[in-house]
Coordinates of C-alpha atoms in Angstrom, one line a residue:
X1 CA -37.9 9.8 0.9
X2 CA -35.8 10.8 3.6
X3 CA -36.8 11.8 7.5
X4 CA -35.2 12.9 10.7
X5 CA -36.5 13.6 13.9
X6 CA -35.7 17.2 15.8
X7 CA -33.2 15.9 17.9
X8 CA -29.7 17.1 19.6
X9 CA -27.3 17.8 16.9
X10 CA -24.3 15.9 18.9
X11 CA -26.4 13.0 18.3
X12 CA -25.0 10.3 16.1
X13 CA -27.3 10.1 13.0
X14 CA -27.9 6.8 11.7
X15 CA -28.6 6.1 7.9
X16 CA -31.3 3.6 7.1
X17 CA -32.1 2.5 4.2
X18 CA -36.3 0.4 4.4
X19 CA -36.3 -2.2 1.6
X20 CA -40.9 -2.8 1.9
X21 CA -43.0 -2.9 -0.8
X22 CA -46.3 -2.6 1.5
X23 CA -47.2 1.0 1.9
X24 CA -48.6 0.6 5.4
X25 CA -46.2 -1.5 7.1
X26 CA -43.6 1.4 5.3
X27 CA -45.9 3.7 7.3
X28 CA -46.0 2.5 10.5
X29 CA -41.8 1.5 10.7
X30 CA -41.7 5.3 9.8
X31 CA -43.7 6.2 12.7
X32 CA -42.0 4.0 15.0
X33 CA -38.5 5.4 13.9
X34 CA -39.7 8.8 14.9
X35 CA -40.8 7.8 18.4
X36 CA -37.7 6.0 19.0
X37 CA -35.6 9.3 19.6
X38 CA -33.2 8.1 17.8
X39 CA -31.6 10.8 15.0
X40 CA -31.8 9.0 11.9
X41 CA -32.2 9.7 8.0
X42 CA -34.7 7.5 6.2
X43 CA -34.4 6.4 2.6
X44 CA -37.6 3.8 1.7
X45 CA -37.6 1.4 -1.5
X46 CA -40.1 -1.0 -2.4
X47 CA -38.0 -4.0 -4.4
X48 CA -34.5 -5.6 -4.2
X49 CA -33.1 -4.0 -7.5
X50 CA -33.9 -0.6 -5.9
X51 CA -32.1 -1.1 -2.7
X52 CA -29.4 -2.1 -3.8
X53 CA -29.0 0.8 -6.3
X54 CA -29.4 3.3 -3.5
X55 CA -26.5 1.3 -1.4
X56 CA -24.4 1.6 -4.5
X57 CA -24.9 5.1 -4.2
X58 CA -23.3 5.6 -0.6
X59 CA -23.0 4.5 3.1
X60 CA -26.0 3.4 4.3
X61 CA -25.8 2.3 8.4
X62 CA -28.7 0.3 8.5
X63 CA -31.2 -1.7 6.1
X64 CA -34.7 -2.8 7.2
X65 CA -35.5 -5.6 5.1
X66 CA -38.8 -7.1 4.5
X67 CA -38.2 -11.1 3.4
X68 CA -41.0 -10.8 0.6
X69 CA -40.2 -8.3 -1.9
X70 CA -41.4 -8.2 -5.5
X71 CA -38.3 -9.4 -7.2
X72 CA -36.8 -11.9 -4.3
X73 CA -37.7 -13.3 -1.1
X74 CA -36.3 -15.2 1.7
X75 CA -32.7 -14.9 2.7
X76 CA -31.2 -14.9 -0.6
X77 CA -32.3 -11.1 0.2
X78 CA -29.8 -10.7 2.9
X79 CA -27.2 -12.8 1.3
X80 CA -27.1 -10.4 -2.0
X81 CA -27.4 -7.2 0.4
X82 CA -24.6 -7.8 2.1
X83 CA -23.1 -8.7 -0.9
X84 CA -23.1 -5.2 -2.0
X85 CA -22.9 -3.6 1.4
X86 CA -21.0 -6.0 4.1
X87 CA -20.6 -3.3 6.5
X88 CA -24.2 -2.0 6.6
X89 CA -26.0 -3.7 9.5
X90 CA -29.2 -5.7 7.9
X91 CA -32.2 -6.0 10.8
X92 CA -35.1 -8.8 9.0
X93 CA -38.5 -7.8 9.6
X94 CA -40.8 -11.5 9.5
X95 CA -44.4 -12.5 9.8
X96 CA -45.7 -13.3 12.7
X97 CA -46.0 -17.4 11.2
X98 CA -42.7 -17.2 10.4
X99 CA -40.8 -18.2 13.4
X100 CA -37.7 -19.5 11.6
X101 CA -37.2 -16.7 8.9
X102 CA -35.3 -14.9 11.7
X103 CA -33.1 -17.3 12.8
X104 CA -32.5 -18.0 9.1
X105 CA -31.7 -14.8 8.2
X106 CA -29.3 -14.5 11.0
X107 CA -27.3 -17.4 9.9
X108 CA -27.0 -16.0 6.4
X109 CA -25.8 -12.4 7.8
X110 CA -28.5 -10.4 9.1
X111 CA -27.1 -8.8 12.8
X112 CA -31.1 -9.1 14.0
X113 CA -34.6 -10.0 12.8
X114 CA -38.1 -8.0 14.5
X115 CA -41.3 -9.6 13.9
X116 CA -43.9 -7.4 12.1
X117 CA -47.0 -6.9 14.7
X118 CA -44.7 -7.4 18.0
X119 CA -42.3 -4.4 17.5
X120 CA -42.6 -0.9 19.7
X121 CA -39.9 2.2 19.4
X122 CA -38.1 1.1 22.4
X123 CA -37.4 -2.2 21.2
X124 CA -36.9 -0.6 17.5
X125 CA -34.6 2.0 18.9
X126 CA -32.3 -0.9 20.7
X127 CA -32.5 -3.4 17.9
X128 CA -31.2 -0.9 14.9
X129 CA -28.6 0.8 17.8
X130 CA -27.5 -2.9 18.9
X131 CA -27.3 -3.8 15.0
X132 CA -25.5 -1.0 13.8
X133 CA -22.6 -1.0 16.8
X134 CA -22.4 -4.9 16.0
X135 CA -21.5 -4.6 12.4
X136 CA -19.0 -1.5 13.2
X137 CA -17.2 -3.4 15.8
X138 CA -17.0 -6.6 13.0
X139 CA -15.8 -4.3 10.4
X140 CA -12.9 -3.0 12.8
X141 CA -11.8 -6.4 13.7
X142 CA -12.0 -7.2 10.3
X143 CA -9.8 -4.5 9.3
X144 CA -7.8 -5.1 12.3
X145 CA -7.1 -8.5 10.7
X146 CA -6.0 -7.3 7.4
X147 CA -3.7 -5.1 9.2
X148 CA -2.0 -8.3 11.1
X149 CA -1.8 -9.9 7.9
X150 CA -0.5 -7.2 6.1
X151 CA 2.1 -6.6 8.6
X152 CA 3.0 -10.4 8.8
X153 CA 3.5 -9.9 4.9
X154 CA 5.4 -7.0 4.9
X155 CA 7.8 -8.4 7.2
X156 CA 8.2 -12.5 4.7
X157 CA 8.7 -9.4 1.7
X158 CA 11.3 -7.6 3.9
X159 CA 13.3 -10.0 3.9
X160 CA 13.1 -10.7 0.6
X161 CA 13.1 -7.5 -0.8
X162 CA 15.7 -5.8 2.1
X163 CA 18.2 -8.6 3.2
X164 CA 21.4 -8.4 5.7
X165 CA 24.1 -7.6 3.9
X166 CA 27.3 -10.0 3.1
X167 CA 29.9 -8.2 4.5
X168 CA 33.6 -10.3 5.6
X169 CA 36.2 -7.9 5.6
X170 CA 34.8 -4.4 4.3
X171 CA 35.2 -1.2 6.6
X172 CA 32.4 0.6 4.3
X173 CA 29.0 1.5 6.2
X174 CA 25.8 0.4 4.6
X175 CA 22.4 2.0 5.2
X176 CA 19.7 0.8 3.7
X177 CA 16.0 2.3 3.7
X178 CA 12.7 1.0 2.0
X179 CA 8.8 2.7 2.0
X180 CA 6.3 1.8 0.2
X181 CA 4.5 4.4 -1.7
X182 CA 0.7 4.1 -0.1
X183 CA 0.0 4.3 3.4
X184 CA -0.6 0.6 5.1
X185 CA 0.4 -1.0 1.2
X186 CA 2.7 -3.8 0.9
X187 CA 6.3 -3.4 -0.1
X188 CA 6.7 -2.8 -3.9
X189 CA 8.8 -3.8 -6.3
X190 CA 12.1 -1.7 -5.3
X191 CA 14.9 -4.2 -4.2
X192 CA 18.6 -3.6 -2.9
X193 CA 21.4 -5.4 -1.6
X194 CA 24.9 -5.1 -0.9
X195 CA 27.3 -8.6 -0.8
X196 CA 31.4 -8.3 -0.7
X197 CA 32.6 -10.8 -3.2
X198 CA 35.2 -13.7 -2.9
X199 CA 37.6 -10.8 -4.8
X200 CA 37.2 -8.7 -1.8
X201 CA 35.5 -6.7 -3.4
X202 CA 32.1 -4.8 -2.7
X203 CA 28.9 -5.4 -4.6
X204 CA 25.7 -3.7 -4.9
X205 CA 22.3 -3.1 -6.4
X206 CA 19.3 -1.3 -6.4
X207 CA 16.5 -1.9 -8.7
X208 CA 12.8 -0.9 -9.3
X209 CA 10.1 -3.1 -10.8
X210 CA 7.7 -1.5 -12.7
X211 CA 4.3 -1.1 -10.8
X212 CA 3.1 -1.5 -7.1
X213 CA 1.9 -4.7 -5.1
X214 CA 2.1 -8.4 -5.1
X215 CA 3.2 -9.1 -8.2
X216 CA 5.9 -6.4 -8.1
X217 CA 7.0 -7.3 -5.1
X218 CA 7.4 -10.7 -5.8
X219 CA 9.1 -10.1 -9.1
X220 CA 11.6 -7.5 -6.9
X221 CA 12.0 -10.5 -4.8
X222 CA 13.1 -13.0 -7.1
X223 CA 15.7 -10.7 -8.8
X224 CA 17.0 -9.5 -5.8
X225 CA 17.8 -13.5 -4.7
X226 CA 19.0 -13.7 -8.4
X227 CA 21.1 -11.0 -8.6
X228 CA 23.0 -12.3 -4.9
X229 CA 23.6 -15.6 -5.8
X230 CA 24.8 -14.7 -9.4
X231 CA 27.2 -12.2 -8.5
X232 CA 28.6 -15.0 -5.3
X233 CA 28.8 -17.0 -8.1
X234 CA 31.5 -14.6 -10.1
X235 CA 29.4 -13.2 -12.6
X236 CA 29.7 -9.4 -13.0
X237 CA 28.9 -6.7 -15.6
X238 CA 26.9 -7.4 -18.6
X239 CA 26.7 -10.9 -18.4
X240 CA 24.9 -10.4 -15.1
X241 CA 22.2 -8.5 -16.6
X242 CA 21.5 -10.9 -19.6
X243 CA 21.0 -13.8 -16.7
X244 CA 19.0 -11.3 -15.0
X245 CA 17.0 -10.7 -17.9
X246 CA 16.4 -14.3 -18.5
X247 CA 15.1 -14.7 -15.3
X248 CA 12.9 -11.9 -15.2
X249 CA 11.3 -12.7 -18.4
X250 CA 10.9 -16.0 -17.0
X251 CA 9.4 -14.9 -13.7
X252 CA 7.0 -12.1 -14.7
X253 CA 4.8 -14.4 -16.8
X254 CA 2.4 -12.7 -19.2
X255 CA 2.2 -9.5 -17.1
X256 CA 4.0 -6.4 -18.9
X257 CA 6.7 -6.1 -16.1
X258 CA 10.1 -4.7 -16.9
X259 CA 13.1 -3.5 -14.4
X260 CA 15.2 -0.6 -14.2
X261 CA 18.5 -1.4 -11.9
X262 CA 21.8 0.2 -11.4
X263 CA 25.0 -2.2 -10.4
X264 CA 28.0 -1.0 -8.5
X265 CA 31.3 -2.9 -7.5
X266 CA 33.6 -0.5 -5.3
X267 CA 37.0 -1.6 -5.1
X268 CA 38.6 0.2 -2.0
X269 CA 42.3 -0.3 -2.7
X270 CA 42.2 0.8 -6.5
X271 CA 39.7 3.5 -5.2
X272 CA 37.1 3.3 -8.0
X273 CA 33.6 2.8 -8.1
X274 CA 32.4 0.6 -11.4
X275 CA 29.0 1.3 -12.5
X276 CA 26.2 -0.7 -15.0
X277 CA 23.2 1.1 -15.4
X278 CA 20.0 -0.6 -17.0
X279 CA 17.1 1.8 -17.5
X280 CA 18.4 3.3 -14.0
X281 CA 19.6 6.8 -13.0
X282 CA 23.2 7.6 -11.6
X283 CA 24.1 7.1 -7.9
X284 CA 25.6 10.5 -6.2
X285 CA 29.0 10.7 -4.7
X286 CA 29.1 13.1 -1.8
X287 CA 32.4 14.5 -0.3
X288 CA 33.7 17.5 2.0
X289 CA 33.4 19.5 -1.1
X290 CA 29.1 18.3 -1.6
X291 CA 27.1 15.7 -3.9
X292 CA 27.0 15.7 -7.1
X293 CA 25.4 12.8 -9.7
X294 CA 27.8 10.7 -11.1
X295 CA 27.7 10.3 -14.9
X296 CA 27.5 7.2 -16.5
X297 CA 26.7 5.2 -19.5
X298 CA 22.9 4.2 -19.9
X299 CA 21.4 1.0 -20.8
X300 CA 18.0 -0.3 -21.5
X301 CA 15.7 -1.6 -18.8
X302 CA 15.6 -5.0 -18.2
X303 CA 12.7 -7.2 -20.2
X304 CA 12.1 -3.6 -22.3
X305 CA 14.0 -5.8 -25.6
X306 CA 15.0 -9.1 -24.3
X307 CA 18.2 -9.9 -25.7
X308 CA 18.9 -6.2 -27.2
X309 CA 20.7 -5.5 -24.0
X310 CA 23.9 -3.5 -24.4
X311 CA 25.3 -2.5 -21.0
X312 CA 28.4 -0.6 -20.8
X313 CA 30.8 -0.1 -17.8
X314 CA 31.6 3.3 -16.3
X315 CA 34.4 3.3 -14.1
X316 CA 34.4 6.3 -11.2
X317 CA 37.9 7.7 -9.1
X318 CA 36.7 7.6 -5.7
X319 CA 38.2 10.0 -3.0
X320 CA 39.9 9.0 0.3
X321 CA 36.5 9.5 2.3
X322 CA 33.1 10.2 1.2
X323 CA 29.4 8.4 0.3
X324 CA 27.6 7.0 -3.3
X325 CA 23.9 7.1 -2.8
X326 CA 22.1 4.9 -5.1
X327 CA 17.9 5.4 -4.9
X328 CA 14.9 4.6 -6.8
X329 CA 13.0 7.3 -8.1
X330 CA 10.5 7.8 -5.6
X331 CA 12.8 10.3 -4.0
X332 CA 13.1 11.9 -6.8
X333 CA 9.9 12.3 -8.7
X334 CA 7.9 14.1 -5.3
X335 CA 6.5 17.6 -5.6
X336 CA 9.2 20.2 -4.2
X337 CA 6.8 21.8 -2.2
X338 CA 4.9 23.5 -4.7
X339 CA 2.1 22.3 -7.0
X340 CA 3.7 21.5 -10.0
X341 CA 7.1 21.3 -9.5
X342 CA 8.9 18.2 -9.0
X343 CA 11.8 17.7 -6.8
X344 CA 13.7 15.7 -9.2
X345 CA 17.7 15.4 -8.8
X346 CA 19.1 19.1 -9.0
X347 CA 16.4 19.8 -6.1
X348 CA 17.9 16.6 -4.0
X349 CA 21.1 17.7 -4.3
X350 CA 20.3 21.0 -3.2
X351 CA 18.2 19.3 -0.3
X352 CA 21.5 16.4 0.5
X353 CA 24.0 19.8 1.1
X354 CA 21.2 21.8 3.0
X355 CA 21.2 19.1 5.5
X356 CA 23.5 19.2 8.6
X357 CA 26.0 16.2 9.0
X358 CA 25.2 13.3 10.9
X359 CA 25.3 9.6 11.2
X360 CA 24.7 7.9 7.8
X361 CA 21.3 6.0 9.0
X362 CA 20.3 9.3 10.6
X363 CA 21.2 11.3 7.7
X364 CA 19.4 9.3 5.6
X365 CA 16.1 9.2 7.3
X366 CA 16.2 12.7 7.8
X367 CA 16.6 13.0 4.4
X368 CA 13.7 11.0 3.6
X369 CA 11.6 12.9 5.8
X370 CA 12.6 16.5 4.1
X371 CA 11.7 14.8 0.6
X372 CA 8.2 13.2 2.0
X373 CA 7.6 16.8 3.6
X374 CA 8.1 18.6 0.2
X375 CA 6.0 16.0 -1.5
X376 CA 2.9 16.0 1.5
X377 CA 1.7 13.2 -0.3
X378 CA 1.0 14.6 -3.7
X379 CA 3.2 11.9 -5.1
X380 CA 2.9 8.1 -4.1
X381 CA 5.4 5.5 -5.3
X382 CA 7.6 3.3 -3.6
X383 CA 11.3 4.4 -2.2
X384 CA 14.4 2.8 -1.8
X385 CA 17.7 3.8 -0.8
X386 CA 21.4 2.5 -1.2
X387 CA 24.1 4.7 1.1
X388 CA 27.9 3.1 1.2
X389 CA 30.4 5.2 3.3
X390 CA 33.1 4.8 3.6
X391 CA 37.0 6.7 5.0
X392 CA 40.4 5.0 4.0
X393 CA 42.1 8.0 5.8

C-alpha cells in the first residue's frame, strides 16, 4: 500500500518502506506519518522475507522496522536489512520494556530507534528526516572514500602502465596519452612505453590486454616492465615476443587473458622505422603530404597459441620530418557520430588531416577529444596513444 500526504510539490518525498506485522500499530505509524507534514510514499509489509523483496525492487529512503516479525527478531533484522539495502536509513521501533533493543539496534546499523507508545508526529517527522540525511551524508563520504582510493590507485597503475620514457641522446618528441574507458574506472589493460637502446636506437611499444580492470591492468603492468627490461637487455624482434609470451602465460594465471601489441625500433640515421605486430593494428605515419596507415605483416596475439607465434619484421623508409602514431583500438572502434557507424581507421585518418597543426601533446589531445565527441559515449573501452616526432632537417 502506498500513501502521501497533499503537500507542496518542491517538497522532497521520502520513500518508506514499514516492515510490522501488527495491523494496529501499522495503523497508527500510518496516521502519524500523515500528521507529520512530511511528503512521503508508504509501502507496508508484515515479515522480513517481504521487505526485503520490496527493497530488492528499488530505492527505498527509509525502513521502519518492528524487532518481532514472524520470520526473525532482534537485530539480526537490521543486520540482514542493511545487508540488502546499506544506504536506506533503518529507524527500530521497540517496546516500551525494551530499553536496550535500541541501543542494540543502533550498534548493529540502525541510524535511530522510537519506542512504540512514546512517539508523536513531531518527533516522527525529525527522527525519519534526521535518519534519512544521516545515512545520505555516510553514503557520500563513503563514496568520497572510494574515489580517494581509486585515485591513489590510478596514480601506483600510472606509473606502471604509463612510465617516463628512456631517452639519452634522441631528438624525437614523445607524447603519450592513456583513458580508461568508464567514467571514474581504473586504468585498463593498455600499456606503452618508449626506451632508446644502448645501439642508439629508439624503442617502443604499445599493447592492449584483453578486458577492463584489475586484473587487466595488472597483467598490462607486468608486460609493460617486461617488455623494458627485455629490450635494455638487447632482445629485439621475435625473440622478444616469445619471452613476452612466456611471461604472460605465466602472469595471467587461469584467467582467459591474451595481448595484442605492436613493437617499433626507429633508427634515425638509416631513416627506417622496424615494425612487429602481434594481434595489433598498424601505426600511421603522418607527413606534409597527410597520414596514412602503414602496412605491415600480422602476427598472432600473444597467449592466443602459446608457442605458435610467428612474428615477422616490416621494415618502413621514413621521411626527413614527420610523426608514427601507434594506438589501441579504443580510438578506433567509437561510433563516428552516427548510430551505427564506427569510426574505425579510414574515419581517423580523415579526422588526423581535418585537424589544424599544433604542438604534438596538443594535437593529440585534441584529437582525442574529436574522437570521444563522435563516440558521446556510445562506445566504452580503454585508449592509449603512442606519438614519436620527430625533424632531421
Amino acid at each position: 500500500m502506498t500513501d502521501s500526504p497533499d503537500v507542496a510539490p518542491g517538497e522532497a518525498v521520502y520513500r518508506i518502506l514499514l516492515v510490522e506485522d501488527d495491523e494496529g500499530d501499522a495503523l497508527i505509524v500510518g496516521e502519524l506519518l500523515h500528521d507529520t507534514g512530511l511528503r512521503f510514499e508508504l509501502t507496508t509489509r508484515t515479515t522480513l522475507a517481504a521487505a526485503r523483496a520490496e527493497l530488492a525492487r528499488g530505492p527505498i529512503d527509509c525502513v521502519l522496522l518492528d524487532l518481532h516479525l514472524p520470520d526473525m527478531a532482534g537485530t539480526d533484522a537490521v543486520t540482514t536489512l542493511r545487508g540488502v539495502a546499506p544506504h536506506a536509513a533503518v529507524i527500530v521501533m521497540t517496546g516500551l520494556s525494551e530499553a536496550q533493543a535500541g541501543a542494540d539496534a543502533m550498534a548493529a546499523g540502525a541510524q535511530d530507534y522510537l519506542v512504540k507508545g512514546k512517539v508523536d508526529a513531531d518527533l516522527l517527522h525529525r527522527t525519519v528526516r534526521y535518519a534519512v540525511y544521516r545515512s545520505r551524508t555516510e553514503r557520500a563520504s563513503a563514496e568520497a572514500q572510494a574515489a580517494r582510493l581509486r585515485a591513489e590507485e590510478n596514480v601506483r597503475l600510472e606509473r606502471g602502465l604509463l612510465p617516463q620514457p628512456i631517452l639519452d641522446t634522441s631528438t624525437v618528441t614523445v607524447t603519450t596519452r592513456y583513458l580508461p574507458g568508464a567514467e571514474r574506472a581504473l586504468l585498463g589493460g593498455d600499456f606503452l612505453d618508449v626506451v632508446e637502446g644502448d645501439d642508439g636506437l629508439l624503442h617502443a611499444v604499445v599493447g592492449d590486454v584483453s578486458g577492463h580492470g584489475p586484473d587487466a591492468a595488472a597483467l598490462g603492468v607486468c608486460l609493460r616492465i617486461a617488455w623494458r627490461a627485455l629490450v635494455l637487455g638487447g632482445h629485439r624482434g621475435p625473440a622478444l615476443l616469445h619471452l613476452m609470451e612466456r611471461i604472460l602465460h605465466a602472469e595471467r594465471g587461469g584467467l582467459p587473458l591474451f595481448a595484442t601489441c605492436a613493437l617499433l625500433t626507429l633508427d634515425q640515421e638509416a631513416a627506417t622505422a622496424t615494425l612487429h605486430l602481434a594481434g595489433h593494428h598498424e601505426p600511421l605515419l603522418t607527413t606534409d603530404e597527410g597520414s596514412r596507415q602503414l602496412p605491415a605483416a600480422h602476427g598472432v596475439a600473444l597467449g592466443v597459441a602459446p608457442k605458435l607465434g610467428n612474428w615477422h619484421a616490416t621494415v618502413i623508409p621514413l621521411p626527413p620530418s614527420g610523426a608514427l602514431t601507434l594506438y589501441t583500438d579504443g580510438l578506433t572502434e567509437g561510433h563516428n557520430g552516427t548510430a551505427a557507424g564506427r569510426l574505425e581507421v579510414a574515419g581517423l585518418l580523415e579526422l588526423i588531416d581535418r585537424l589544424p597543426p599544433a604542438d604534438p601533446g596538443a594535437f593529440v589531445d585534441r584529437l582525442i577529444e574529436e574522437t570521444q565527441t563522435l563516440n558521446a559515449g556510445r562506445h566504452t573501452d580503454d585508449l592509449a596513444v603512442l606519438r614519436l616526432d620527430w625533424d632531421s632537417r
